[in-house]
Amino acid sequence: MSNSELPFVKLQQELQKAMSTIEASSGFTVPQHRTVESTEFPMAQSLLARCEEIVKKNKVQSKPALRVLQHFACSGGTLVSKCFAALPNVYLLSEAHPTSRLHMGEGKAKFLPSDIASQARYANIPHCDELANTLFKNSIIETANHTERLGGHLLIREHTHSDYCVGQGVSSQPSVVELLDSEFTILRLATIRDPIDAFHSLSENKWFHFEPYTFEEYCQRFLKFINPIDDENIIRYEDFVAAPMEQMQIMSRILALPFDESFIDTFSLFRVSGDSGRSGTKIEPRPRKTISDAFKKEIEESESYNVIATKFGYNSKGVEND
């Protein structure tokens, strides 16, 4: 064999390897072709490139599904999360986030024996956010694989508040969705509530985690949150409490989860973090809490709220109690 034929032979070997990879990863058989002559070297290169494209495409399509639930604090997310946790073979990780520090508080270190990321922060290990992202990603991969082997469906309730409502601006760190996108096909669902009610409850809980703490600033952050999410993947909390059975079916389809009507009878039995709102065993609309004159003025002057109200059918004036 001449030296000039060696690259061609190597290409033939690579071509055969690519075809075998396609067969192994996709389940279909690549049609056998006649032996490619050395004079057809450019055509063989083109075919090899096409095989590589098919392999890459199939690798993307074969990523396992991961469900992510997103919502702002005080927007009814805990109730929705309990309902999902009550579905058959659904396992909920509540308020998960790779780099949030809100749970650590201030002053004395908390007892967090299995939380390695927080332990690393207490230890002042350098580049803790980078470490936390890696630990979180690996933990989710292992948990998802474990759950799938048991025949279950993993659902992550993201702590969206940490990304959009903490500090002087929106977080520049990757969100849960961005962090896991390379490993999973992300199925995402966002639930929203009229910002008037959500912001009012946020204030009552004294969760003043962002600056400046104004209703307009809150609405601007809300718009940044919903901007990358497809409209069909956004469900209003108000619609859910008005027709929980119907809306739960819709949300289950969005996340490709098994639906069962029994959730309506068992949701209140599940323990979920972030349970700061009004409790109860019945899902139904509740009257709006009394709004101060000062807050009414903020609502009337908020341009961002008008955008939200128009898009999602909320009361654009928003100053009357329901």
Short mmCIF file of C-alpha atoms in Angstrom, two decimals:
data_model
loop_
_atom_site.label_atom_id
_atom_site.label_comp_id
_atom_site.label_asym_id
_atom_site.label_seq_id
_atom_site.Cartn_x
_atom_site.Cartn_y
_atom_site.Cartn_z
CA MET A 1 0.00 0.00 0.00
CA SER A 2 1.41 3.38 -0.98
CA ASN A 3 1.76 6.27 1.44
CA SER A 4 -0.76 8.26 -0.64
CA GLU A 5 -3.45 5.65 0.06
CA LEU A 6 -3.01 5.70 3.86
CA PRO A 7 -5.27 8.77 4.52
CA PHE A 8 -7.97 7.16 2.39
CA VAL A 9 -7.82 3.90 4.33
CA LYS A 10 -8.03 5.83 7.60
CA LEU A 11 -11.06 7.70 6.28
CA GLN A 12 -12.72 4.40 5.36
CA GLN A 13 -12.18 3.20 8.93
CA GLU A 14 -13.58 6.41 10.41
CA LEU A 15 -16.59 6.17 8.09
CA GLN A 16 -17.34 2.64 9.23
CA LYS A 17 -16.97 3.70 12.88
CA ALA A 18 -19.42 6.58 12.36
CA MET A 19 -21.98 4.27 10.77
CA SER A 20 -21.66 1.82 13.67
CA THR A 21 -22.20 4.67 16.14
CA ILE A 22 -25.36 5.73 14.34
CA GLU A 23 -26.69 2.17 14.44
CA ALA A 24 -25.91 1.79 18.16
CA SER A 25 -27.35 5.12 19.27
CA SER A 26 -30.43 5.35 17.05
CA GLY A 27 -31.61 1.82 16.65
CA PHE A 28 -31.76 1.88 12.86
CA THR A 29 -29.40 0.24 10.40
CA VAL A 30 -27.33 2.36 8.07
CA PRO A 31 -27.74 1.03 4.51
CA GLN A 32 -24.62 -0.68 3.23
CA HIS A 33 -22.95 0.95 0.23
CA ARG A 34 -20.41 -0.33 -2.17
CA THR A 35 -16.75 0.19 -1.31
CA VAL A 36 -15.70 3.77 -1.93
CA GLU A 37 -12.81 4.06 -4.35
CA SER A 38 -9.87 6.32 -3.64
CA THR A 39 -10.90 8.48 -6.59
CA GLU A 40 -14.10 9.31 -4.68
CA PHE A 41 -12.20 10.71 -1.70
CA PRO A 42 -14.09 14.08 -1.63
CA MET A 43 -17.45 12.28 -1.69
CA ALA A 44 -16.32 10.04 1.17
CA GLN A 45 -15.34 13.11 3.21
CA SER A 46 -18.79 14.59 2.61
CA LEU A 47 -20.49 11.35 3.66
CA LEU A 48 -18.39 11.20 6.83
CA ALA A 49 -19.37 14.75 7.70
CA ARG A 50 -23.04 13.87 7.20
CA CYS A 51 -22.65 10.84 9.47
CA GLU A 52 -21.16 13.03 12.18
CA GLU A 53 -24.12 15.42 11.88
CA ILE A 54 -26.58 12.53 12.31
CA VAL A 55 -24.70 11.30 15.38
CA LYS A 56 -24.74 14.75 16.98
CA LYS A 57 -28.42 15.26 16.20
CA ASN A 58 -29.34 11.87 17.60
CA LYS A 59 -27.31 12.53 20.73
CA VAL A 60 -29.31 15.71 21.36
CA GLN A 61 -32.62 13.93 20.77
CA SER A 62 -31.68 11.10 23.11
CA LYS A 63 -31.14 13.35 26.13
CA PRO A 64 -33.42 12.35 29.01
CA ALA A 65 -36.29 14.65 29.93
CA LEU A 66 -36.14 16.77 33.07
CA ARG A 67 -39.13 18.75 34.36
CA VAL A 68 -38.63 22.21 35.85
CA LEU A 69 -41.33 24.26 37.58
CA GLN A 70 -40.72 28.02 37.87
CA HIS A 71 -42.52 30.83 39.69
CA PHE A 72 -41.96 33.91 41.84
CA ALA A 73 -42.31 33.78 45.61
CA CYS A 74 -45.81 34.32 47.06
CA SER A 75 -47.44 33.44 43.75
CA GLY A 76 -49.15 30.20 44.75
CA GLY A 77 -46.22 28.00 43.78
CA THR A 78 -46.33 25.87 46.91
CA LEU A 79 -49.94 24.85 46.29
CA VAL A 80 -49.19 23.95 42.68
CA SER A 81 -46.08 22.05 43.78
CA LYS A 82 -48.05 19.99 46.32
CA CYS A 83 -50.51 19.05 43.60
CA PHE A 84 -47.68 17.83 41.36
CA ALA A 85 -46.14 15.90 44.25
CA ALA A 86 -49.51 14.14 44.67
CA LEU A 87 -49.44 12.76 41.11
CA PRO A 88 -48.46 9.08 40.72
CA ASN A 89 -44.72 8.37 40.59
CA VAL A 90 -43.81 12.09 40.63
CA TYR A 91 -41.02 13.12 42.99
CA LEU A 92 -40.58 16.83 43.71
CA LEU A 93 -37.36 18.59 44.70
CA SER A 94 -38.69 21.81 46.21
CA GLU A 95 -37.01 25.23 45.83
CA ALA A 96 -33.77 23.89 44.39
CA HIS A 97 -31.03 26.32 43.37
CA PRO A 98 -27.27 25.86 42.94
CA THR A 99 -25.91 29.14 44.34
CA SER A 100 -28.58 30.64 46.62
CA ARG A 101 -27.40 31.80 50.05
CA LEU A 102 -30.80 32.73 51.47
CA HIS A 103 -31.06 29.53 53.50
CA MET A 104 -27.76 30.24 55.27
CA GLY A 105 -28.92 33.40 57.03
CA GLU A 106 -26.46 35.59 58.88
CA GLY A 107 -24.27 35.11 61.91
CA LYS A 108 -24.00 31.61 63.35
CA ALA A 109 -23.42 28.77 60.90
CA LYS A 110 -26.42 26.49 60.43
CA PHE A 111 -26.39 22.72 60.80
CA LEU A 112 -26.36 21.55 57.16
CA PRO A 113 -24.52 18.21 57.29
CA SER A 114 -25.26 17.03 53.73
CA ASP A 115 -25.16 20.43 52.01
CA ILE A 116 -21.60 20.44 50.70
CA ALA A 117 -21.98 23.73 48.81
CA SER A 118 -23.00 25.58 52.00
CA GLN A 119 -20.27 23.83 53.98
CA ALA A 120 -17.78 25.03 51.36
CA ARG A 121 -19.00 28.62 51.83
CA TYR A 122 -18.60 28.38 55.59
CA ALA A 123 -15.09 27.07 54.94
CA ASN A 124 -14.35 30.06 52.63
CA ILE A 125 -13.25 27.80 49.78
CA PRO A 126 -12.40 30.00 46.75
CA HIS A 127 -14.72 30.14 43.69
CA CYS A 128 -17.64 28.67 45.60
CA ASP A 129 -20.26 29.52 42.94
CA GLU A 130 -18.35 27.52 40.36
CA LEU A 131 -18.06 24.62 42.79
CA ALA A 132 -21.74 24.88 43.76
CA ASN A 133 -22.84 24.74 40.11
CA THR A 134 -20.79 21.58 39.53
CA LEU A 135 -22.06 19.90 42.71
CA PHE A 136 -25.66 20.81 41.88
CA LYS A 137 -25.44 19.59 38.29
CA ASN A 138 -23.88 16.26 39.27
CA SER A 139 -26.41 15.76 42.07
CA ILE A 140 -29.37 16.35 39.75
CA ILE A 141 -27.95 13.95 37.16
CA GLU A 142 -27.54 11.21 39.77
CA THR A 143 -30.95 11.89 41.32
CA ALA A 144 -32.67 11.87 37.92
CA ASN A 145 -30.99 8.60 36.96
CA HIS A 146 -31.90 7.04 40.31
CA THR A 147 -35.53 8.15 40.04
CA GLU A 148 -35.84 6.94 36.46
CA ARG A 149 -34.46 3.50 37.36
CA LEU A 150 -37.24 3.24 39.94
CA GLY A 151 -39.86 4.15 37.34
CA GLY A 152 -40.45 7.65 38.69
CA HIS A 153 -40.49 11.16 37.27
CA LEU A 154 -38.28 13.84 38.80
CA LEU A 155 -39.68 17.39 39.01
CA ILE A 156 -37.51 20.30 40.12
CA ARG A 157 -39.24 23.28 41.65
CA GLU A 158 -36.65 25.95 40.92
CA HIS A 159 -36.12 28.73 43.46
CA THR A 160 -36.69 31.42 40.83
CA HIS A 161 -36.75 34.11 43.51
CA SER A 162 -32.97 33.70 43.92
CA ASP A 163 -32.35 34.49 40.25
CA TYR A 164 -34.70 37.45 39.82
CA CYS A 165 -35.56 38.95 43.21
CA VAL A 166 -32.30 39.05 45.17
CA GLY A 167 -29.79 41.91 45.06
CA GLN A 168 -29.52 45.04 42.96
CA GLY A 169 -30.01 43.29 39.64
CA VAL A 170 -31.00 40.02 38.02
CA SER A 171 -28.46 37.26 38.71
CA SER A 172 -25.74 36.76 36.12
CA GLN A 173 -25.29 33.16 37.27
CA PRO A 174 -26.81 30.41 35.11
CA SER A 175 -30.32 29.40 36.15
CA VAL A 176 -31.26 25.79 36.85
CA VAL A 177 -32.54 25.50 33.25
CA GLU A 178 -29.34 26.87 31.71
CA LEU A 179 -27.13 24.78 33.98
CA LEU A 180 -28.83 21.48 33.11
CA ASP A 181 -29.68 22.11 29.46
CA SER A 182 -26.57 20.32 28.18
CA GLU A 183 -27.52 17.09 29.97
CA PHE A 184 -31.31 17.05 29.68
CA THR A 185 -34.19 17.97 27.43
CA ILE A 186 -35.80 20.55 29.69
CA LEU A 187 -39.59 20.59 29.99
CA ARG A 188 -40.42 23.85 31.75
CA LEU A 189 -43.60 25.25 33.21
CA ALA A 190 -44.05 28.70 34.74
CA THR A 191 -46.96 29.67 36.95
CA ILE A 192 -47.70 33.34 37.55
CA ARG A 193 -49.96 35.35 39.82
CA ASP A 194 -51.18 38.93 39.54
CA PRO A 195 -48.12 40.94 40.68
CA ILE A 196 -50.40 43.04 42.91
CA ASP A 197 -51.16 40.04 45.11
CA ALA A 198 -47.71 38.46 44.92
CA PHE A 199 -45.86 41.69 45.77
CA HIS A 200 -48.29 42.46 48.60
CA SER A 201 -47.65 39.04 50.18
CA LEU A 202 -43.90 39.41 49.60
CA SER A 203 -43.99 42.66 51.58
CA GLU A 204 -46.09 41.14 54.37
CA ASN A 205 -43.46 38.41 54.75
CA LYS A 206 -40.75 41.12 54.84
CA TRP A 207 -38.82 39.43 52.06
CA PHE A 208 -37.11 42.66 51.00
CA HIS A 209 -34.36 40.91 49.04
CA PHE A 210 -33.93 43.26 46.07
CA GLU A 211 -33.15 46.93 45.54
CA PRO A 212 -34.79 49.29 45.00
CA TYR A 213 -37.75 47.63 46.69
CA THR A 214 -40.61 49.12 44.67
CA PHE A 215 -43.58 47.67 42.82
CA GLU A 216 -42.28 48.96 39.48
CA GLU A 217 -38.90 47.29 40.08
CA TYR A 218 -40.68 44.05 40.95
CA CYS A 219 -42.71 44.18 37.73
CA GLN A 220 -39.59 44.84 35.67
CA ARG A 221 -38.00 41.73 37.16
CA PHE A 222 -41.21 39.79 36.48
CA LEU A 223 -41.03 40.74 32.80
CA LYS A 224 -37.41 39.57 32.60
CA PHE A 225 -38.48 36.27 34.15
CA ILE A 226 -41.27 35.50 31.67
CA ASN A 227 -39.48 36.86 28.59
CA PRO A 228 -37.64 33.63 27.60
CA ILE A 229 -40.60 31.35 28.37
CA ASP A 230 -43.08 30.35 25.65
CA ASP A 231 -46.59 31.68 26.29
CA GLU A 232 -48.10 28.19 26.10
CA ASN A 233 -45.85 27.15 29.01
CA ILE A 234 -47.21 29.87 31.32
CA ILE A 235 -50.25 29.20 33.51
CA ARG A 236 -52.03 31.80 35.64
CA TYR A 237 -52.50 30.86 39.29
CA GLU A 238 -55.92 32.51 39.16
CA ASP A 239 -57.01 30.07 36.44
CA PHE A 240 -55.66 27.15 38.44
CA VAL A 241 -57.60 27.88 41.63
CA ALA A 242 -60.77 28.55 39.60
CA ALA A 243 -60.58 25.20 37.77
CA PRO A 244 -57.86 23.02 39.38
CA MET A 245 -58.82 19.75 37.70
CA GLU A 246 -58.79 21.24 34.20
CA GLN A 247 -55.63 23.28 34.71
CA MET A 248 -53.79 20.38 36.34
CA GLN A 249 -54.43 18.29 33.25
CA ILE A 250 -53.00 21.05 31.06
CA MET A 251 -49.93 21.47 33.26
CA SER A 252 -49.34 17.72 33.40
CA ARG A 253 -49.36 17.59 29.59
CA ILE A 254 -46.84 20.43 29.41
CA LEU A 255 -44.47 18.52 31.69
CA ALA A 256 -45.31 15.08 30.23
CA LEU A 257 -46.37 13.77 33.63
CA PRO A 258 -49.05 11.17 34.42
CA PHE A 259 -52.32 12.82 35.49
CA ASP A 260 -54.66 11.41 38.11
CA GLU A 261 -57.72 13.12 39.57
CA SER A 262 -56.84 11.85 43.05
CA PHE A 263 -54.38 14.73 43.52
CA ILE A 264 -57.32 16.92 44.58
CA ASP A 265 -57.86 14.73 47.66
CA THR A 266 -54.25 14.16 48.71
CA PHE A 267 -52.24 17.30 47.86
CA SER A 268 -52.52 18.75 51.38
CA LEU A 269 -50.72 15.72 52.84
CA PHE A 270 -47.42 16.56 51.14
CA ARG A 271 -44.75 18.58 52.93
CA VAL A 272 -43.16 21.18 50.68
CA SER A 273 -40.77 24.00 51.59
CA GLY A 274 -41.86 27.59 51.06
CA ASP A 275 -45.34 27.06 52.51
CA SER A 276 -45.81 30.71 53.54
CA GLY A 277 -49.30 31.44 52.22
CA ARG A 278 -52.83 30.73 53.33
CA SER A 279 -53.25 27.01 54.02
CA GLY A 280 -56.23 24.73 53.56
CA THR A 281 -57.42 21.48 52.03
CA LYS A 282 -59.67 23.07 49.41
CA ILE A 283 -58.47 24.74 46.22
CA GLU A 284 -60.55 27.83 45.48
CA PRO A 285 -60.16 31.57 44.74
CA ARG A 286 -59.77 33.76 47.80
CA PRO A 287 -60.51 37.46 48.24
CA ARG A 288 -57.70 39.94 47.74
CA LYS A 289 -56.15 41.32 50.89
CA THR A 290 -56.70 44.99 51.68
CA ILE A 291 -54.40 47.31 49.72
CA SER A 292 -53.10 50.56 51.20
CA ASP A 293 -53.52 53.91 49.44
CA ALA A 294 -49.75 54.18 49.05
CA PHE A 295 -49.62 50.82 47.27
CA LYS A 296 -52.56 51.80 45.05
CA LYS A 297 -50.57 54.83 43.94
CA GLU A 298 -47.57 52.63 43.08
CA ILE A 299 -49.80 50.34 41.02
CA GLU A 300 -51.35 53.24 39.10
CA GLU A 301 -47.91 54.67 38.26
CA SER A 302 -46.29 51.37 37.23
CA GLU A 303 -45.79 51.18 33.46
CA SER A 304 -44.42 47.64 33.70
CA TYR A 305 -47.54 46.43 35.50
CA ASN A 306 -49.69 47.80 32.68
CA VAL A 307 -47.66 45.68 30.24
CA ILE A 308 -48.16 42.58 32.40
CA ALA A 309 -51.86 43.28 32.94
CA THR A 310 -52.47 43.72 29.22
CA LYS A 311 -50.57 40.54 28.29
CA PHE A 312 -52.15 38.28 30.91
CA GLY A 313 -55.58 39.79 31.36
CA TYR A 314 -55.17 41.27 34.82
CA ASN A 315 -56.94 44.39 36.04
CA SER A 316 -54.85 47.22 34.58
CA LYS A 317 -55.99 49.60 37.32
CA GLY A 318 -55.65 46.99 40.02
CA VAL A 319 -56.72 49.29 42.83
CA GLU A 320 -60.01 47.70 43.88
CA ASN A 321 -60.20 44.78 46.27
CA ASP A 322 -61.87 41.70 44.78
#
